[in-house]
Structure formats: C-alpha cells, structure tokens
mmCIF file of C-alpha atoms in Angstrom:
data_model
loop_
_atom_site.group_PDB
_atom_site.id
_atom_site.type_symbol
_atom_site.label_atom_id
_atom_site.label_comp_id
_atom_site.label_asym_id
_atom_site.label_seq_id
_atom_site.Cartn_x
_atom_site.Cartn_y
_atom_site.Cartn_z
ATOM 1 C CA GLU A 6 34.571 38.041 -133.339
ATOM 2 C CA VAL A 7 35.493 34.666 -131.911
ATOM 3 C CA GLN A 8 34.958 31.738 -134.126
ATOM 4 C CA LEU A 9 35.669 28.008 -133.171
ATOM 5 C CA VAL A 10 34.848 25.630 -136.103
ATOM 6 C CA GLU A 11 35.065 21.872 -135.316
ATOM 7 C CA SER A 12 35.451 19.189 -138.044
ATOM 8 C CA GLY A 13 36.527 15.550 -138.413
ATOM 9 C CA GLY A 14 33.528 13.936 -136.687
ATOM 10 C CA GLY A 15 31.865 11.001 -138.584
ATOM 11 C CA LEU A 16 30.749 7.371 -138.311
ATOM 12 C CA VAL A 17 33.459 4.917 -137.192
ATOM 13 C CA GLN A 18 33.689 1.389 -136.033
ATOM 14 C CA PRO A 19 34.471 0.271 -132.395
ATOM 15 C CA GLY A 20 38.203 0.030 -131.997
ATOM 16 C CA ARG A 21 39.212 2.472 -134.770
ATOM 17 C CA SER A 22 40.538 5.889 -134.545
ATOM 18 C CA LEU A 23 39.490 9.522 -135.567
ATOM 19 C CA ARG A 24 40.926 12.813 -135.377
ATOM 20 C CA LEU A 25 38.921 16.121 -134.684
ATOM 21 C CA SER A 26 40.253 19.649 -135.525
ATOM 22 C CA CYS A 27 39.101 23.050 -134.298
ATOM 23 C CA ALA A 28 39.830 26.011 -136.345
ATOM 24 C CA ALA A 29 40.091 29.213 -134.150
ATOM 25 C CA SER A 30 39.749 32.704 -135.198
ATOM 26 C CA GLY A 31 38.822 36.226 -133.824
ATOM 27 C CA PHE A 32 41.231 36.192 -131.080
ATOM 28 C CA THR A 33 44.878 35.587 -130.262
ATOM 29 C CA PHE A 34 44.891 31.540 -129.985
ATOM 30 C CA ASP A 35 48.197 31.406 -128.364
ATOM 31 C CA ASP A 36 47.116 33.433 -125.313
ATOM 32 C CA TYR A 37 44.387 30.969 -124.140
ATOM 33 C CA ALA A 38 44.033 27.373 -122.999
ATOM 34 C CA MET A 39 41.556 25.373 -125.093
ATOM 35 C CA HIS A 40 39.149 22.455 -124.253
ATOM 36 C CA TRP A 41 37.214 19.578 -125.753
ATOM 37 C CA VAL A 42 33.891 18.879 -124.154
ATOM 38 C CA ARG A 43 31.320 16.316 -125.321
ATOM 39 C CA GLN A 44 27.533 15.691 -125.203
ATOM 40 C CA ALA A 45 26.191 12.409 -125.750
ATOM 41 C CA PRO A 46 22.698 12.296 -127.325
ATOM 42 C CA GLY A 47 20.174 13.217 -124.616
ATOM 43 C CA LYS A 48 22.845 13.630 -121.962
ATOM 44 C CA GLY A 49 24.669 16.231 -120.123
ATOM 45 C CA LEU A 50 28.154 18.069 -120.781
ATOM 46 C CA GLU A 51 31.097 16.154 -120.223
ATOM 47 C CA TRP A 52 34.658 17.627 -120.019
ATOM 48 C CA VAL A 53 37.097 15.373 -122.178
ATOM 49 C CA SER A 54 40.466 17.304 -122.245
ATOM 50 C CA GLY A 55 42.189 20.585 -121.866
ATOM 51 C CA ILE A 56 45.439 22.086 -122.824
ATOM 52 C CA SER A 57 47.349 25.265 -121.746
ATOM 53 C CA TRP A 58 48.488 28.040 -124.128
ATOM 54 C CA ASN A 59 52.005 26.492 -124.578
ATOM 55 C CA SER A 60 51.009 22.815 -124.272
ATOM 56 C CA GLY A 61 52.645 22.737 -121.015
ATOM 57 C CA SER A 62 49.889 21.397 -118.878
ATOM 58 C CA ILE A 63 47.209 19.025 -120.262
ATOM 59 C CA GLY A 64 44.287 17.191 -118.584
ATOM 60 C CA TYR A 65 42.118 14.322 -119.369
ATOM 61 C CA ALA A 66 38.849 12.942 -118.202
ATOM 62 C CA ASP A 67 39.384 9.257 -116.692
ATOM 63 C CA SER A 68 36.947 7.969 -119.184
ATOM 64 C CA VAL A 69 39.465 8.940 -122.104
ATOM 65 C CA LYS A 70 42.737 8.819 -120.482
ATOM 66 C CA GLY A 71 44.911 6.501 -122.320
ATOM 67 C CA ARG A 72 42.954 6.527 -125.510
ATOM 68 C CA PHE A 73 42.542 10.413 -126.322
ATOM 69 C CA THR A 74 45.448 12.807 -127.099
ATOM 70 C CA ILE A 75 44.809 16.677 -127.205
ATOM 71 C CA SER A 76 47.456 18.933 -129.105
ATOM 72 C CA ARG A 77 47.488 22.436 -130.505
ATOM 73 C CA ASP A 78 49.374 24.115 -133.451
ATOM 74 C CA ASN A 79 49.543 27.914 -132.440
ATOM 75 C CA ALA A 80 50.911 28.885 -135.807
ATOM 76 C CA LYS A 81 47.832 27.372 -137.308
ATOM 77 C CA ASN A 82 45.330 28.657 -134.788
ATOM 78 C CA SER A 83 44.168 24.935 -134.475
ATOM 79 C CA LEU A 84 43.121 22.492 -131.804
ATOM 80 C CA TYR A 85 43.070 18.717 -132.415
ATOM 81 C CA LEU A 86 41.775 15.775 -130.432
ATOM 82 C CA GLN A 87 43.148 12.321 -131.559
ATOM 83 C CA MET A 88 40.734 9.473 -130.472
ATOM 84 C CA ASN A 89 41.777 6.081 -130.442
ATOM 85 C CA SER A 90 40.233 2.586 -129.440
ATOM 86 C CA LEU A 91 36.976 4.388 -129.614
ATOM 87 C CA ARG A 92 34.105 2.882 -128.085
ATOM 88 C CA ALA A 93 30.381 2.900 -128.310
ATOM 89 C CA GLU A 94 30.101 5.249 -125.207
ATOM 90 C CA ASP A 95 32.334 7.895 -127.072
ATOM 91 C CA THR A 96 29.426 8.441 -129.337
ATOM 92 C CA ALA A 97 28.652 12.216 -128.789
ATOM 93 C CA LEU A 98 28.716 15.762 -129.990
ATOM 94 C CA TYR A 99 32.309 16.945 -129.373
ATOM 95 C CA TYR A 100 32.557 20.860 -128.734
ATOM 96 C CA CYS A 101 35.620 22.874 -128.929
ATOM 97 C CA ALA A 102 35.757 25.589 -126.393
ATOM 98 C CA LYS A 103 38.167 28.550 -125.510
ATOM 99 C CA ASP A 104 39.119 29.111 -121.832
ATOM 100 C CA ASN A 105 39.343 32.517 -120.439
ATOM 101 C CA TYR A 106 42.897 31.932 -119.068
ATOM 102 C CA ASP A 107 46.073 30.771 -120.652
ATOM 103 C CA ILE A 108 46.343 27.844 -118.004
ATOM 104 C CA LEU A 109 43.747 25.099 -116.958
ATOM 105 C CA THR A 110 41.956 27.091 -114.135
ATOM 106 C CA GLY A 111 39.061 29.092 -115.641
ATOM 107 C CA TYR A 112 35.957 28.688 -117.395
ATOM 108 C CA LEU A 113 34.797 28.282 -121.013
ATOM 109 C CA ASN A 114 33.847 31.507 -122.644
ATOM 110 C CA TYR A 115 33.209 30.722 -126.227
ATOM 111 C CA TRP A 116 32.053 27.281 -127.761
ATOM 112 C CA GLY A 117 31.955 25.988 -131.196
ATOM 113 C CA GLN A 118 28.833 24.182 -132.738
ATOM 114 C CA GLY A 119 30.332 20.874 -132.291
ATOM 115 C CA THR A 120 31.126 17.858 -134.543
ATOM 116 C CA LEU A 121 29.082 14.686 -134.095
ATOM 117 C CA VAL A 122 31.012 11.404 -133.417
ATOM 118 C CA THR A 123 29.207 8.057 -133.769
ATOM 119 C CA VAL A 124 30.822 5.171 -132.829
ATOM 120 C CA SER A 125 29.015 1.856 -134.197
ATOM 121 C CA SER A 126 29.603 -1.352 -136.287
ATOM 122 C CA GLN B 11 30.583 10.711 -114.344
ATOM 123 C CA SER B 12 29.626 14.266 -112.904
ATOM 124 C CA VAL B 13 30.874 15.073 -109.360
ATOM 125 C CA LEU B 14 28.436 18.389 -109.124
ATOM 126 C CA THR B 15 25.044 17.326 -108.595
ATOM 127 C CA GLN B 16 21.965 19.526 -109.734
ATOM 128 C CA PRO B 17 18.172 18.840 -109.738
ATOM 129 C CA PRO B 18 17.012 17.221 -112.935
ATOM 130 C CA SER B 19 14.370 19.819 -113.527
ATOM 131 C CA VAL B 20 12.798 23.019 -112.218
ATOM 132 C CA SER B 21 9.718 24.982 -113.416
ATOM 133 C CA GLY B 22 7.902 28.111 -112.960
ATOM 134 C CA ALA B 23 5.415 30.483 -114.362
ATOM 135 C CA PRO B 24 6.411 33.614 -116.607
ATOM 136 C CA GLY B 25 7.495 36.349 -114.065
ATOM 137 C CA GLN B 26 8.237 33.963 -111.209
ATOM 138 C CA ARG B 27 11.694 33.203 -109.735
ATOM 139 C CA VAL B 28 13.377 29.638 -109.913
ATOM 140 C CA THR B 29 16.499 28.648 -108.243
ATOM 141 C CA ILE B 30 19.015 26.019 -109.298
ATOM 142 C CA SER B 31 21.119 24.230 -106.716
ATOM 143 C CA CYS B 32 24.793 22.845 -107.688
ATOM 144 C CA THR B 33 26.194 20.679 -104.845
ATOM 145 C CA GLY B 34 29.923 19.794 -104.816
ATOM 146 C CA SER B 35 32.501 18.532 -102.165
ATOM 147 C CA SER B 36 35.501 19.664 -100.428
ATOM 148 C CA SER B 37 37.702 18.922 -103.587
ATOM 149 C CA ASN B 38 35.846 21.315 -105.905
ATOM 150 C CA ILE B 39 33.307 23.956 -104.712
ATOM 151 C CA GLY B 40 34.439 23.658 -101.017
ATOM 152 C CA ALA B 41 38.039 23.909 -101.883
ATOM 153 C CA GLY B 42 37.280 27.618 -102.919
ATOM 154 C CA TYR B 43 37.152 27.269 -106.587
ATOM 155 C CA ASP B 44 34.921 29.433 -108.607
ATOM 156 C CA VAL B 45 31.492 28.017 -109.864
ATOM 157 C CA HIS B 46 30.536 29.027 -113.361
ATOM 158 C CA TRP B 47 27.091 28.451 -115.215
ATOM 159 C CA TYR B 48 26.287 27.868 -118.766
ATOM 160 C CA GLN B 49 22.842 28.056 -120.562
ATOM 161 C CA GLN B 50 21.975 25.628 -123.478
ATOM 162 C CA LEU B 51 19.044 26.565 -125.530
ATOM 163 C CA PRO B 52 17.571 23.616 -127.456
ATOM 164 C CA GLY B 53 19.634 22.653 -130.337
ATOM 165 C CA THR B 54 22.442 25.006 -129.760
ATOM 166 C CA ALA B 55 25.917 25.077 -128.147
ATOM 167 C CA PRO B 56 26.145 25.972 -124.395
ATOM 168 C CA LYS B 57 26.716 29.554 -123.681
ATOM 169 C CA LEU B 58 28.473 30.978 -120.708
ATOM 170 C CA LEU B 59 25.887 32.751 -118.492
ATOM 171 C CA ILE B 60 27.710 33.422 -114.969
ATOM 172 C CA TYR B 61 31.385 33.333 -114.306
ATOM 173 C CA GLY B 62 33.224 33.544 -111.072
ATOM 174 C CA ASN B 63 30.319 32.649 -109.006
ATOM 175 C CA SER B 64 28.307 35.770 -109.502
ATOM 176 C CA ASN B 65 29.514 37.910 -112.489
ATOM 177 C CA ARG B 66 27.523 38.175 -115.863
ATOM 178 C CA PRO B 67 29.167 38.419 -119.145
ATOM 179 C CA SER B 68 28.318 41.400 -121.179
ATOM 180 C CA GLY B 69 24.838 40.755 -122.637
ATOM 181 C CA VAL B 70 23.416 38.429 -120.094
ATOM 182 C CA PRO B 71 20.390 39.917 -118.651
ATOM 183 C CA ASP B 72 20.563 40.870 -114.963
ATOM 184 C CA ARG B 73 17.594 38.482 -114.171
ATOM 185 C CA PHE B 74 20.322 35.909 -113.949
ATOM 186 C CA SER B 75 22.400 35.754 -110.832
ATOM 187 C CA GLY B 76 24.711 33.353 -108.976
ATOM 188 C CA SER B 77 25.993 32.762 -105.677
ATOM 189 C CA LYS B 78 28.157 30.312 -103.684
ATOM 190 C CA SER B 79 28.385 29.294 -100.253
ATOM 191 C CA GLY B 80 30.278 26.266 -98.654
ATOM 192 C CA THR B 81 30.398 23.276 -101.011
ATOM 193 C CA SER B 82 27.343 24.597 -103.141
ATOM 194 C CA ALA B 83 26.245 27.108 -105.465
ATOM 195 C CA SER B 84 22.845 28.494 -106.766
ATOM 196 C CA LEU B 85 21.782 30.136 -110.026
ATOM 197 C CA ALA B 86 18.627 32.282 -109.620
ATOM 198 C CA ILE B 87 16.414 33.566 -112.542
ATOM 199 C CA THR B 88 13.899 36.012 -111.320
ATOM 200 C CA GLY B 89 11.143 37.428 -113.746
ATOM 201 C CA LEU B 90 11.247 33.983 -115.813
ATOM 202 C CA GLN B 91 10.672 34.238 -119.438
ATOM 203 C CA ALA B 92 9.801 31.954 -121.968
ATOM 204 C CA GLU B 93 13.074 32.243 -123.689
ATOM 205 C CA ASP B 94 14.814 31.023 -120.388
ATOM 206 C CA GLU B 95 13.501 27.429 -121.147
ATOM 207 C CA ALA B 96 16.935 25.776 -121.571
ATOM 208 C CA ASP B 97 19.296 23.323 -119.959
ATOM 209 C CA TYR B 98 21.649 24.814 -117.292
ATOM 210 C CA TYR B 99 24.620 23.464 -116.152
ATOM 211 C CA CYS B 100 27.242 24.339 -113.259
ATOM 212 C CA GLN B 101 31.080 24.084 -113.731
ATOM 213 C CA SER B 102 34.036 24.040 -111.373
ATOM 214 C CA TYR B 103 37.489 23.003 -110.901
ATOM 215 C CA ASP B 104 38.251 19.815 -109.065
ATOM 216 C CA SER B 105 41.686 19.022 -107.378
ATOM 217 C CA SER B 106 41.155 15.421 -106.711
ATOM 218 C CA LEU B 107 40.729 13.929 -110.103
ATOM 219 C CA SER B 108 42.637 13.860 -113.310
ATOM 220 C CA GLY B 109 39.677 15.275 -114.844
ATOM 221 C CA LEU B 110 40.343 18.998 -113.830
ATOM 222 C CA TYR B 111 37.064 20.528 -115.031
ATOM 223 C CA VAL B 112 33.805 19.220 -113.860
ATOM 224 C CA PHE B 113 30.260 19.923 -114.851
ATOM 225 C CA GLY B 114 27.148 19.617 -113.000
ATOM 226 C CA THR B 115 24.353 17.105 -114.026
ATOM 227 C CA GLY B 116 22.369 19.657 -115.640
ATOM 228 C CA THR B 117 18.849 21.202 -114.957
ATOM 229 C CA LYS B 118 16.171 21.591 -117.447
ATOM 230 C CA VAL B 119 14.179 24.568 -116.977
ATOM 231 C CA THR B 120 10.512 24.738 -117.989
ATOM 232 C CA VAL B 121 8.285 28.022 -118.321
ATOM 233 C CA LEU B 122 4.728 26.846 -117.566
#
C-alpha cells in the first residue's frame, strides 16, 4: 500500500524558514517523480514544485521560485521542501504527491494527508 | 494563479447527470497535453479520478467519465449520488510556464 506521510509544518513568522518532509513507502521511490501541492484555507489546489526520479529535472511555480527548494533522498525514500522567506500567502496545507511517471509529465496518483503551514506574526 | 478555468459550482438531483468543464489554452490542453481529474471529498486529500483524459483508475465507478476536445475538457457524472458531493479539479501540463503542472480553479458539486 502506497503511503505518503508529510511532516514539518507549523506556525512560523514571516521571513523565516521551514523544511517539510515526506516519508514514502509501499512503492519503489526512486522510480517516480514527486511533487508538493498546496491548498490555502478555503481555496483551490496549487502545484508548488516537482522533482524527477533522479533530481535531474525540477520545476517550481512562479509564486515560490527563488524561495523554495525541492529535494529528495532516494536512499531514505524521502522528499523535502525547504521554504525560505515565508510570506503570509504561503499559509496552506501542503500535500506530498506521487507522480505516475519518473519524469515531470504525468499526473498525481497518490497523495498524502498534508501538513499545515501557517505564516503569521 | 490557475490557468485552467472551471465553473465554481454545479448541482443536480440524485440520479441526474452533471458536467464540469475545464477550459485551457494553446499552451496546455490545446497543445495536446492530457487532462486529469481529481475528487476532493470534504476534509480529505485529493484523489485521482480520471487520468489521460478519459481513463478511470481501478475502483472509480463508471458513472464518472472524461473527455477532451481542443482547448477544453469535461468531466461527466451520470447517476449522481449523495457521496459525489465534493470539489473537483482538472489538471494538465503547461509548456509556457516555469510551473509545469497546472490545476483548474475547482468546481463544487452539490447534490440537491
């Protein structure tokens, strides 16, 4: 059974940093691209970032480019999102999601339950 | 900022058929990229509902169907049931943006 478990969310002041983690199990992690998707309270889904199986291809939404960094450790079956210079508008539930392909061209066939990030002073 | 436009809401009585549109452009749906659909039940994570425009993952009832034409796609729910009340999102790939994956604005389906 595929499981994606996010952690690292919390309350953080504007301008500070936070690192999210996603622990994956139930599939061969290094065979697939992975993503972060967020959902602000009461709003729709927003793709944040994606990374190919070997970290050779990475993409970011314009809203986070230059502030967020996605990475993965295939030996630890883990996905990360380093979030710097956080803003109030980054407040959201952050989902880890598995792609159905190894590169960034597919769809998201499994999702975690999310970790909440609140940016407020 | 979503580049795929969906109606904010649709509604129907049990047993009826409802459709949700997803309108894109020449850099995403119109460029030939596949459209995928997700269902988000209240208080839960999104779940893949339709992939590759019209394919259902195992376990998804056949009352859900998808189609694509030109720069748009549609999700149809036939025989609407109370448990179908949820938010629905389309998703595709966009070649014009640095943000490769794009979601629709989302549609709330209400069962009357």
